[in-house]
């Protein structure tokens, strides 16, 4: 095993047999972060089953522990978190390190603003480039004071000094972002009166569902037109602060954003039949499934059940002939993390795929729009990168693969890394990525589960 400090390249080669088998997906990253944070703000001891033990989530857990919550991992993998109450977090002794995680830092800044806390927050190179102004600006309106230590205002490292008592605000989200929405709602837990957030396009609603589960006083008013799926375009959320949360038990459902990788591997493998068990179906995260079905993907949903206030299913996926499609911009928030892997399916499909509404991809763990385009070009695929759109000319089967010995650059981005490895499993020439370390941030057993289905990867 190499040192974690040095990049770990990995190569994917075309598989000789169709993928077969069954896997159990790891816990959802979004729900796992929220499980630690909400449990830390609740009275009593919460139990979390199926928590995703990825680097990002564990960093959030350590932050909660450093601010006074008690977090314990039991031998069977259950986590117990004894909380401090809604305004109960205390200043940590040392800087909090959020590693690669935008969700971890943005949600925790909200939770801290509702408590009388002073804390320095740092992250890795990728996180230190990402915009924090989208959360620090509303938090300043709530009384938080930020000192930015880096070259740019609105980026890590920063020190937050929370107000003695946060002020409630009425905020209209300027970007469709579940992280910003969640940040404000978490800060609102410690503010007197009603904190309101309006989103013009609804985004993943795990925070709202989990706040309800923990007993928060929260209400919703739909805004805009029904999108046709029984969902409203947007909503206004009102949260009454200074209401205590009660500890609860959470069963974290499997992560659809992780399931996306074996799912596409199965679709791209002729004769494949795989089963993906325990995958959450959230209406605001279903865009990839809509796209892949429109492209002709053979995806069957079975065994629907409930977990943590969410629906969970198993998928049966078969190798499929895919065709290119147009993806409308209004679908982007419902599949914001899935564009890298959708782009791989598009590169394999017959015909052209046009992806619209991609501006937010530029501020993810990497500039994903550029990273996808750059990587696909290295693999012999024709792409046109626009400011917020991408056109991919499908190869109608296996893509050519790396045309030189220059590997795909992953830019410290887990989803770029996994996407190109999946593409390499059915490319004419192998595909090497420059670094696989970041995969552990969201999908620590990716290699093990893919091996169960018959995929082999070659570490350098
Ligand atoms: C997340 C929200 C999304 C997503 C991220 C997880 C969350 O970010 O990309 O991986 O858990 O709230 P944005 O809210 O910035 O779109």
Short mmCIF file of C-alpha atoms and ligand atoms in Angstrom, two decimals:
data_model
loop_
_atom_site.label_atom_id
_atom_site.label_comp_id
_atom_site.label_asym_id
_atom_site.label_seq_id
_atom_site.Cartn_x
_atom_site.Cartn_y
_atom_site.Cartn_z
CA UNK A 1 0.00 0.00 0.00
CA UNK A 2 1.41 3.37 -1.02
CA UNK A 3 1.57 6.41 1.18
CA UNK A 4 -1.74 8.34 1.17
CA UNK A 5 0.26 11.50 0.46
CA UNK A 6 1.26 10.40 -3.04
CA UNK A 7 -1.11 10.02 -6.01
CA UNK A 8 -2.28 6.47 -6.73
CA UNK A 9 -2.90 5.94 -10.46
CA UNK A 10 -5.18 3.07 -11.52
CA UNK A 11 -5.94 1.57 -14.94
CA UNK A 12 -9.21 0.06 -16.17
CA UNK A 13 -9.14 -2.40 -19.08
CA UNK A 14 -11.95 -3.77 -21.17
CA UNK A 15 -13.61 -6.62 -19.24
CA UNK A 16 -13.52 -10.00 -20.96
CA UNK A 17 -16.85 -11.20 -19.50
CA UNK A 18 -20.22 -9.53 -18.92
CA UNK A 19 -20.79 -8.22 -15.42
CA UNK A 20 -22.93 -10.43 -13.17
CA UNK A 21 -23.83 -10.46 -9.50
CA UNK A 22 -25.39 -8.53 -6.71
CA UNK A 23 -24.09 -5.77 -4.42
CA UNK A 24 -25.32 -3.83 -1.41
CA UNK A 25 -24.74 -0.09 -1.78
CA UNK A 26 -23.07 1.90 1.04
CA UNK A 27 -24.99 4.55 2.97
CA UNK A 28 -25.97 7.85 1.40
CA UNK A 29 -23.40 10.61 1.86
CA UNK A 30 -25.89 13.48 2.20
CA UNK A 31 -27.94 11.65 4.85
CA UNK A 32 -24.81 10.50 6.69
CA UNK A 33 -23.48 14.07 7.10
CA UNK A 34 -26.91 15.23 8.28
CA UNK A 35 -27.17 12.27 10.69
CA UNK A 36 -24.02 13.39 12.52
CA UNK A 37 -24.97 17.08 12.54
CA UNK A 38 -28.62 16.74 13.58
CA UNK A 39 -27.76 14.13 16.22
CA UNK A 40 -25.13 16.52 17.61
CA UNK A 41 -27.81 19.25 17.89
CA UNK A 42 -30.42 16.97 19.51
CA UNK A 43 -31.08 16.11 23.13
CA UNK A 44 -30.27 12.46 23.93
CA UNK A 45 -28.44 9.68 22.13
CA UNK A 46 -29.22 8.96 18.48
CA UNK A 47 -28.38 5.66 16.82
CA UNK A 48 -27.23 5.66 13.18
CA UNK A 49 -27.27 2.38 11.27
CA UNK A 50 -25.58 2.06 7.88
CA UNK A 51 -23.64 5.34 8.11
CA UNK A 52 -21.31 5.92 5.16
CA UNK A 53 -17.82 5.67 6.65
CA UNK A 54 -16.20 7.71 3.88
CA UNK A 55 -13.52 10.32 4.59
CA UNK A 56 -15.94 13.24 4.06
CA UNK A 57 -18.55 12.02 6.54
CA UNK A 58 -15.96 10.99 9.13
CA UNK A 59 -14.54 14.54 9.00
CA UNK A 60 -18.01 15.90 9.86
CA UNK A 61 -18.26 13.37 12.72
CA UNK A 62 -14.88 14.54 14.09
CA UNK A 63 -16.03 18.18 13.86
CA UNK A 64 -19.15 17.37 15.92
CA UNK A 65 -17.02 15.52 18.49
CA UNK A 66 -14.58 18.48 18.68
CA UNK A 67 -17.55 20.76 19.45
CA UNK A 68 -18.80 18.67 22.35
CA UNK A 69 -21.02 15.90 20.91
CA UNK A 70 -20.10 12.35 21.91
CA UNK A 71 -19.65 10.09 18.86
CA UNK A 72 -19.02 6.38 19.35
CA UNK A 73 -18.74 3.56 16.81
CA UNK A 74 -20.08 0.28 18.20
CA UNK A 75 -18.44 -3.02 17.13
CA UNK A 76 -21.38 -3.81 14.77
CA UNK A 77 -20.84 -0.56 12.83
CA UNK A 78 -23.71 1.36 14.45
CA UNK A 79 -22.81 4.91 15.51
CA UNK A 80 -24.14 6.47 18.69
CA UNK A 81 -24.15 10.25 18.96
CA UNK A 82 -25.07 12.07 22.16
CA UNK A 83 -26.06 15.61 21.26
CA UNK A 84 -25.77 19.00 22.96
CA UNK A 85 -29.14 20.57 22.12
CA UNK A 86 -29.93 23.18 19.45
CA UNK A 87 -27.55 25.91 20.65
CA UNK A 88 -25.22 23.55 22.49
CA UNK A 89 -22.10 23.18 20.33
CA UNK A 90 -18.98 24.67 21.91
CA UNK A 91 -15.78 26.11 20.41
CA UNK A 92 -13.28 23.44 19.34
CA UNK A 93 -9.71 23.59 20.67
CA UNK A 94 -8.10 23.10 17.26
CA UNK A 95 -8.97 23.98 13.66
CA UNK A 96 -11.69 21.79 12.11
CA UNK A 97 -10.46 20.01 8.97
CA UNK A 98 -13.23 19.23 6.44
CA UNK A 99 -10.88 17.59 3.94
CA UNK A 100 -12.53 17.46 0.48
CA UNK A 101 -16.12 17.98 1.65
CA UNK A 102 -18.27 20.91 0.52
CA UNK A 103 -21.31 19.42 2.24
CA UNK A 104 -19.42 18.97 5.52
CA UNK A 105 -18.12 22.54 5.74
CA UNK A 106 -21.23 24.32 4.43
CA UNK A 107 -23.71 22.47 6.67
CA UNK A 108 -21.44 22.71 9.70
CA UNK A 109 -20.98 26.48 9.27
CA UNK A 110 -24.78 26.71 9.52
CA UNK A 111 -24.96 24.49 12.60
CA UNK A 112 -22.18 26.54 14.26
CA UNK A 113 -23.88 29.88 13.55
CA UNK A 114 -26.82 28.77 15.72
CA UNK A 115 -24.44 28.09 18.63
CA UNK A 116 -22.01 30.48 20.40
CA UNK A 117 -18.90 29.08 18.71
CA UNK A 118 -15.60 30.42 17.40
CA UNK A 119 -13.81 28.01 15.08
CA UNK A 120 -11.13 27.97 12.43
CA UNK A 121 -12.08 25.77 9.44
CA UNK A 122 -9.69 24.35 6.86
CA UNK A 123 -9.91 21.94 3.92
CA UNK A 124 -7.80 20.35 1.22
CA UNK A 125 -6.60 22.05 -1.95
CA UNK A 126 -9.84 21.32 -3.83
CA UNK A 127 -12.13 22.54 -1.01
CA UNK A 128 -9.99 25.66 -0.50
CA UNK A 129 -10.76 26.71 -4.08
CA UNK A 130 -14.53 26.33 -3.73
CA UNK A 131 -16.91 29.27 -3.10
CA UNK A 132 -18.02 29.71 0.51
CA UNK A 133 -19.56 33.17 -0.06
CA UNK A 134 -22.87 31.48 -0.96
CA UNK A 135 -23.15 30.40 2.70
CA UNK A 136 -21.10 33.04 4.53
CA UNK A 137 -23.23 35.89 3.10
CA UNK A 138 -26.58 34.67 4.51
CA UNK A 139 -24.84 33.60 7.73
CA UNK A 140 -23.46 37.15 8.09
CA UNK A 141 -27.05 38.39 7.87
CA UNK A 142 -27.76 36.04 10.78
CA UNK A 143 -24.97 37.67 12.79
CA UNK A 144 -21.92 35.49 12.05
CA UNK A 145 -18.55 37.15 11.52
CA UNK A 146 -16.00 35.61 9.15
CA UNK A 147 -12.29 36.19 8.84
CA UNK A 148 -10.79 34.79 5.63
CA UNK A 149 -7.15 33.78 5.95
CA UNK A 150 -6.49 32.80 2.33
CA UNK A 151 -5.78 34.83 -0.75
CA UNK A 152 -9.46 35.28 -1.60
CA UNK A 153 -12.48 36.42 0.41
CA UNK A 154 -15.14 33.74 0.46
CA UNK A 155 -12.72 30.79 0.52
CA UNK A 156 -11.12 28.53 3.13
CA UNK A 157 -9.29 28.75 5.45
CA UNK A 158 -11.61 30.92 7.54
CA UNK A 159 -12.52 31.64 11.14
CA UNK A 160 -16.16 31.90 12.11
CA UNK A 161 -17.28 33.80 15.19
CA UNK A 162 -20.95 33.09 15.80
CA UNK A 163 -23.31 35.60 17.39
CA UNK A 164 -24.42 35.03 21.00
CA UNK A 165 -27.91 34.53 19.54
CA UNK A 166 -28.46 34.17 15.78
CA UNK A 167 -30.98 36.39 13.97
CA UNK A 168 -33.70 34.72 11.89
CA UNK A 169 -33.74 35.67 8.18
CA UNK A 170 -36.08 35.31 5.24
CA UNK A 171 -33.84 34.19 2.37
CA UNK A 172 -34.46 33.50 -1.30
CA UNK A 173 -31.77 31.15 -2.66
CA UNK A 174 -29.90 32.74 -5.57
CA UNK A 175 -28.66 29.27 -6.73
CA UNK A 176 -30.44 25.91 -6.60
CA UNK A 177 -28.36 24.42 -3.78
CA UNK A 178 -29.36 21.97 -1.08
CA UNK A 179 -26.18 22.82 0.78
CA UNK A 180 -27.06 26.52 1.06
CA UNK A 181 -30.68 25.75 1.98
CA UNK A 182 -29.55 23.28 4.64
CA UNK A 183 -26.92 25.63 6.02
CA UNK A 184 -29.51 28.37 6.68
CA UNK A 185 -32.05 25.96 8.18
CA UNK A 186 -29.42 24.53 10.54
CA UNK A 187 -28.43 28.05 11.64
CA UNK A 188 -32.14 28.84 12.08
CA UNK A 189 -32.41 26.09 14.70
CA UNK A 190 -30.58 28.40 17.10
CA UNK A 191 -32.40 31.63 16.14
CA UNK A 192 -35.57 32.89 17.85
CA UNK A 193 -38.72 33.01 15.68
CA UNK A 194 -39.10 31.90 12.08
CA UNK A 195 -36.23 31.42 9.65
CA UNK A 196 -37.55 31.12 6.08
CA UNK A 197 -35.85 29.82 2.93
CA UNK A 198 -37.43 30.00 -0.52
CA UNK A 199 -36.08 27.93 -3.38
CA UNK A 200 -37.25 28.62 -6.92
CA UNK A 201 -36.32 25.07 -7.96
CA UNK A 202 -36.56 22.42 -5.26
CA UNK A 203 -33.38 20.51 -4.44
CA UNK A 204 -32.71 17.33 -2.44
CA UNK A 205 -34.90 17.58 0.65
CA UNK A 206 -33.05 15.33 3.10
CA UNK A 207 -32.53 18.13 5.64
CA UNK A 208 -36.24 18.92 5.71
CA UNK A 209 -37.21 15.25 6.02
CA UNK A 210 -34.67 14.64 8.77
CA UNK A 211 -35.56 17.82 10.68
CA UNK A 212 -39.13 16.49 10.71
CA UNK A 213 -37.83 13.13 11.99
CA UNK A 214 -35.96 14.87 14.84
CA UNK A 215 -39.12 16.79 15.82
CA UNK A 216 -38.30 20.27 14.46
CA UNK A 217 -41.12 22.80 13.91
CA UNK A 218 -41.00 23.11 10.13
CA UNK A 219 -43.59 23.79 7.42
CA UNK A 220 -43.58 23.90 3.62
CA UNK A 221 -45.51 25.91 1.03
CA UNK A 222 -45.18 24.94 -2.63
CA UNK A 223 -44.09 27.66 -5.04
CA UNK A 224 -44.40 27.61 -8.82
CA UNK A 225 -45.97 25.00 -11.07
CA UNK A 226 -46.22 21.27 -10.62
CA UNK A 227 -43.39 19.71 -12.60
CA UNK A 228 -45.62 16.82 -13.70
CA UNK A 229 -44.08 14.28 -11.32
CA UNK A 230 -46.32 15.44 -8.48
CA UNK A 231 -43.52 17.76 -7.39
CA UNK A 232 -43.63 21.51 -7.15
CA UNK A 233 -41.05 23.59 -8.92
CA UNK A 234 -40.03 25.36 -5.76
CA UNK A 235 -41.02 25.81 -2.12
CA UNK A 236 -40.92 28.14 0.86
CA UNK A 237 -39.72 26.51 4.06
CA UNK A 238 -40.38 27.99 7.49
CA UNK A 239 -38.54 26.75 10.55
CA UNK A 240 -39.28 27.91 14.09
CA UNK A 241 -35.98 28.09 15.94
CA UNK A 242 -35.06 27.45 19.57
CA UNK A 243 -37.26 24.33 19.54
CA UNK A 244 -35.35 21.34 20.91
CA UNK A 245 -34.72 18.29 18.71
CA UNK A 246 -35.08 14.79 20.14
CA UNK A 247 -32.58 12.01 19.50
CA UNK A 248 -33.81 9.32 17.12
CA UNK A 249 -32.78 6.16 15.26
CA UNK A 250 -31.70 6.48 11.64
CA UNK A 251 -31.31 3.72 9.05
CA UNK A 252 -29.24 5.37 6.31
CA UNK A 253 -30.43 4.17 2.87
CA UNK A 254 -27.94 3.31 0.10
CA UNK A 255 -26.47 6.17 -1.91
CA UNK A 256 -27.96 6.62 -5.40
CA UNK A 257 -24.99 8.78 -6.40
CA UNK A 258 -22.67 5.84 -5.68
CA UNK A 259 -25.07 3.32 -7.26
CA UNK A 260 -24.75 5.36 -10.46
CA UNK A 261 -21.27 3.92 -11.14
CA UNK A 262 -22.06 0.16 -11.12
CA UNK A 263 -25.38 1.01 -12.77
CA UNK A 264 -23.68 2.52 -15.81
CA UNK A 265 -21.01 -0.22 -15.80
CA UNK A 266 -23.86 -2.74 -16.13
CA UNK A 267 -25.60 -0.84 -18.93
CA UNK A 268 -22.35 -0.60 -20.92
CA UNK A 269 -21.53 -4.32 -20.61
CA UNK A 270 -23.17 -6.49 -23.28
CA UNK A 271 -25.04 -9.42 -21.74
CA UNK A 272 -24.62 -8.05 -18.21
CA UNK A 273 -27.20 -8.63 -15.49
CA UNK A 274 -26.50 -7.08 -12.11
CA UNK A 275 -28.55 -6.29 -9.04
CA UNK A 276 -27.96 -3.17 -6.96
CA UNK A 277 -29.57 -3.51 -3.53
CA UNK A 278 -30.65 -0.85 -1.03
CA UNK A 279 -30.68 2.27 -3.22
CA UNK A 280 -32.57 5.37 -2.08
CA UNK A 281 -35.06 6.89 -4.52
CA UNK A 282 -35.45 10.60 -3.78
CA UNK A 283 -37.50 12.58 -6.31
CA UNK A 284 -34.91 15.37 -6.32
CA UNK A 285 -32.07 12.96 -7.16
CA UNK A 286 -33.70 10.90 -9.90
CA UNK A 287 -32.48 12.83 -12.97
CA UNK A 288 -29.86 10.26 -13.98
CA UNK A 289 -32.44 7.48 -13.95
CA UNK A 290 -34.79 9.55 -16.12
CA UNK A 291 -31.94 10.18 -18.60
CA UNK A 292 -30.71 6.59 -18.75
CA UNK A 293 -34.24 5.27 -19.30
CA UNK A 294 -34.76 7.81 -22.11
CA UNK A 295 -31.47 6.58 -23.60
CA UNK A 296 -32.86 3.03 -23.67
CA UNK A 297 -31.32 1.69 -20.47
CA UNK A 298 -32.83 -1.55 -19.19
CA UNK A 299 -33.34 -0.73 -15.49
CA UNK A 300 -35.96 -2.50 -13.40
CA UNK A 301 -36.97 -1.31 -9.93
CA UNK A 302 -38.05 -3.98 -7.41
CA UNK A 303 -38.74 -4.41 -3.70
CA UNK A 304 -39.73 -0.82 -2.80
CA UNK A 305 -39.61 -0.08 0.94
CA UNK A 306 -38.98 2.80 3.44
CA UNK A 307 -35.85 3.89 5.36
CA UNK A 308 -35.20 7.17 7.26
CA UNK A 309 -38.29 8.73 5.72
CA UNK A 310 -37.07 7.89 2.18
CA UNK A 311 -38.02 5.23 -0.38
CA UNK A 312 -35.49 2.46 -1.04
CA UNK A 313 -35.45 -0.04 -3.94
CA UNK A 314 -33.29 -2.71 -5.57
CA UNK A 315 -32.37 -2.31 -9.24
CA UNK A 316 -31.93 -5.05 -11.82
CA UNK A 317 -29.77 -3.67 -14.63
CA UNK A 318 -29.04 -5.31 -17.98
CA UNK A 319 -26.55 -4.46 -20.73
CA UNK A 320 -28.33 -2.08 -23.12
CA UNK A 321 -27.96 -0.30 -26.45
CA UNK A 322 -28.03 3.38 -25.56
CA UNK A 323 -28.89 6.36 -27.75
CA UNK A 324 -27.98 10.02 -27.31
CA UNK A 325 -30.50 12.47 -25.80
CA UNK A 326 -30.99 16.15 -24.98
CA UNK A 327 -30.95 16.80 -21.23
CA UNK A 328 -32.96 19.93 -20.32
CA UNK A 329 -31.46 22.52 -17.92
CA UNK A 330 -34.30 22.21 -15.39
CA UNK A 331 -33.24 18.60 -14.74
CA UNK A 332 -29.73 19.61 -13.66
CA UNK A 333 -30.43 20.09 -9.90
CA UNK A 334 -31.99 16.58 -9.78
CA UNK A 335 -28.77 14.98 -11.05
CA UNK A 336 -26.13 17.51 -10.08
CA UNK A 337 -23.59 14.87 -8.98
CA UNK A 338 -24.35 12.46 -11.83
CA UNK A 339 -23.19 14.40 -14.90
CA UNK A 340 -19.70 12.85 -14.95
CA UNK A 341 -21.08 9.30 -15.12
CA UNK A 342 -23.90 10.29 -17.51
CA UNK A 343 -21.23 11.74 -19.81
CA UNK A 344 -19.54 8.31 -19.90
CA UNK A 345 -22.84 6.64 -20.91
CA UNK A 346 -23.26 9.35 -23.57
CA UNK A 347 -19.77 8.67 -24.95
CA UNK A 348 -20.76 4.99 -25.40
CA UNK A 349 -24.23 5.68 -26.81
CA UNK A 350 -25.22 5.97 -30.48
CA UNK A 351 -25.72 9.60 -31.56
CA UNK A 352 -25.25 12.97 -29.91
CA UNK A 353 -26.02 13.88 -26.31
CA UNK A 354 -26.46 17.53 -25.36
CA UNK A 355 -26.29 18.40 -21.66
CA UNK A 356 -27.64 21.82 -20.62
CA UNK A 357 -27.65 23.90 -17.41
CA UNK A 358 -24.21 22.86 -16.19
CA UNK A 359 -22.90 26.12 -14.63
CA UNK A 360 -22.84 24.63 -11.12
CA UNK A 361 -20.50 21.84 -12.30
CA UNK A 362 -17.72 24.42 -12.46
CA UNK A 363 -17.69 24.79 -8.64
CA UNK A 364 -17.81 21.16 -7.54
CA UNK A 365 -14.82 19.18 -6.19
CA UNK A 366 -13.23 20.19 -9.53
CA UNK A 367 -14.43 22.17 -12.53
CA UNK A 368 -16.32 19.07 -13.64
CA UNK A 369 -17.40 20.48 -16.96
CA UNK A 370 -13.78 21.04 -17.98
CA UNK A 371 -12.58 17.77 -16.38
CA UNK A 372 -15.17 15.67 -18.26
CA UNK A 373 -14.38 17.37 -21.59
CA UNK A 374 -10.61 17.14 -21.08
CA UNK A 375 -10.76 13.46 -20.08
CA UNK A 376 -13.11 12.40 -22.88
CA UNK A 377 -10.88 14.09 -25.47
CA UNK A 378 -7.90 12.10 -24.14
CA UNK A 379 -10.01 8.96 -24.63
CA UNK A 380 -10.70 9.74 -28.30
CA UNK A 381 -14.24 11.08 -27.87
CA UNK A 382 -15.42 14.22 -29.68
CA UNK A 383 -16.85 16.80 -27.26
CA UNK A 384 -17.68 20.49 -27.39
CA UNK A 385 -17.43 22.31 -24.08
CA UNK A 386 -19.64 25.41 -23.81
CA UNK A 387 -19.85 27.82 -20.91
CA UNK A 388 -22.64 25.83 -19.27
CA UNK A 389 -23.33 23.01 -21.69
CA UNK A 390 -21.60 20.00 -23.20
CA UNK A 391 -22.09 18.18 -26.48
CA UNK A 392 -20.83 14.59 -26.65
CA UNK A 393 -20.62 12.63 -29.91
CA UNK A 394 -21.37 9.05 -28.89
CA UNK A 395 -19.15 6.27 -30.27
CA UNK A 396 -22.03 3.77 -30.67
CA UNK A 397 -20.12 1.21 -28.57
CA UNK A 398 -16.77 1.04 -26.75
CA UNK A 399 -14.87 4.36 -26.86
CA UNK A 400 -11.33 4.33 -28.32
CA UNK A 401 -9.62 4.67 -24.87
CA UNK A 402 -6.43 6.58 -24.02
CA UNK A 403 -4.67 7.67 -27.19
CA UNK A 404 -1.30 8.36 -25.48
CA UNK A 405 0.28 7.55 -22.15
CA UNK A 406 -1.06 10.76 -20.57
CA UNK A 407 -3.57 9.66 -17.90
CA UNK A 408 -6.92 11.32 -17.25
CA UNK A 409 -6.48 14.09 -14.66
CA UNK A 410 -8.92 13.72 -11.79
CA UNK A 411 -8.23 17.08 -10.06
CA UNK A 412 -8.85 15.58 -6.57
CA UNK A 413 -12.41 14.71 -7.67
CA UNK A 414 -13.82 11.31 -6.65
CA UNK A 415 -16.61 11.31 -9.23
CA UNK A 416 -14.29 12.15 -12.12
CA UNK A 417 -12.02 9.29 -10.97
CA UNK A 418 -14.80 6.67 -10.77
CA UNK A 419 -16.45 7.79 -14.02
CA UNK A 420 -13.36 7.30 -16.16
CA UNK A 421 -12.61 3.95 -14.52
CA UNK A 422 -16.12 2.78 -15.45
CA UNK A 423 -15.60 4.01 -19.02
CA UNK A 424 -12.32 2.08 -19.19
CA UNK A 425 -14.10 -1.19 -18.38
CA UNK A 426 -15.55 -1.11 -21.88
CA UNK A 427 -13.06 0.90 -23.97
CA UNK A 428 -10.97 -0.39 -26.87
CA UNK A 429 -7.73 0.70 -25.18
CA UNK A 430 -7.17 0.93 -21.40
CA UNK A 431 -7.93 4.12 -19.47
CA UNK A 432 -5.62 5.23 -16.66
CA UNK A 433 -6.53 7.89 -14.10
CA UNK A 434 -3.77 9.87 -12.39
CA UNK A 435 -5.08 9.35 -8.85
CA UNK A 436 -7.66 7.15 -7.13
CA UNK A 437 -7.24 8.29 -3.51
CA UNK A 438 -10.27 10.58 -3.47
CA UNK A 439 -12.65 7.68 -4.19
CA UNK A 440 -12.48 6.98 -0.43
CA UNK A 441 -14.23 10.29 0.28
CA UNK A 442 -17.60 8.97 -0.91
CA UNK A 443 -17.33 5.29 -1.91
CA UNK A 444 -14.67 3.57 0.22
CA UNK A 445 -15.51 0.04 -1.00
CA UNK A 446 -15.85 0.96 -4.71
CA UNK A 447 -13.06 -1.40 -5.86
CA UNK A 448 -14.29 -4.28 -3.69
CA UNK A 449 -17.92 -4.00 -4.87
CA UNK A 450 -16.96 -3.59 -8.52
CA UNK A 451 -14.76 -6.72 -8.18
CA UNK A 452 -17.82 -8.64 -6.93
CA UNK A 453 -19.48 -7.86 -10.28
CA UNK A 454 -16.40 -9.03 -12.20
CA UNK A 455 -14.56 -5.72 -12.80
CA UNK A 456 -10.78 -5.71 -12.48
CA UNK A 457 -8.63 -2.60 -12.04
CA UNK A 458 -4.87 -2.44 -12.16
CA UNK A 459 -3.15 -0.23 -9.59
CA UNK A 460 0.20 1.23 -10.66
C1 LIG B 1 -25.38 17.98 -1.44
C2 LIG B 1 -25.84 18.93 -2.32
C3 LIG B 1 -25.27 19.13 -3.66
C4 LIG B 1 -24.38 17.96 -4.08
C5 LIG B 1 -23.50 17.49 -2.97
C6 LIG B 1 -24.31 17.04 -1.78
C7 LIG B 1 -26.02 17.88 -0.12
O1 LIG B 1 -24.49 20.32 -3.65
O2 LIG B 1 -23.60 18.33 -5.18
O3 LIG B 1 -22.68 16.39 -3.39
O4 LIG B 1 -25.79 16.87 0.59
O5 LIG B 1 -26.76 18.80 0.25
P1 LIG B 1 -25.12 21.76 -3.95
O6 LIG B 1 -26.12 22.03 -2.92
O7 LIG B 1 -23.97 22.72 -3.84
O8 LIG B 1 -25.67 21.67 -5.34
#
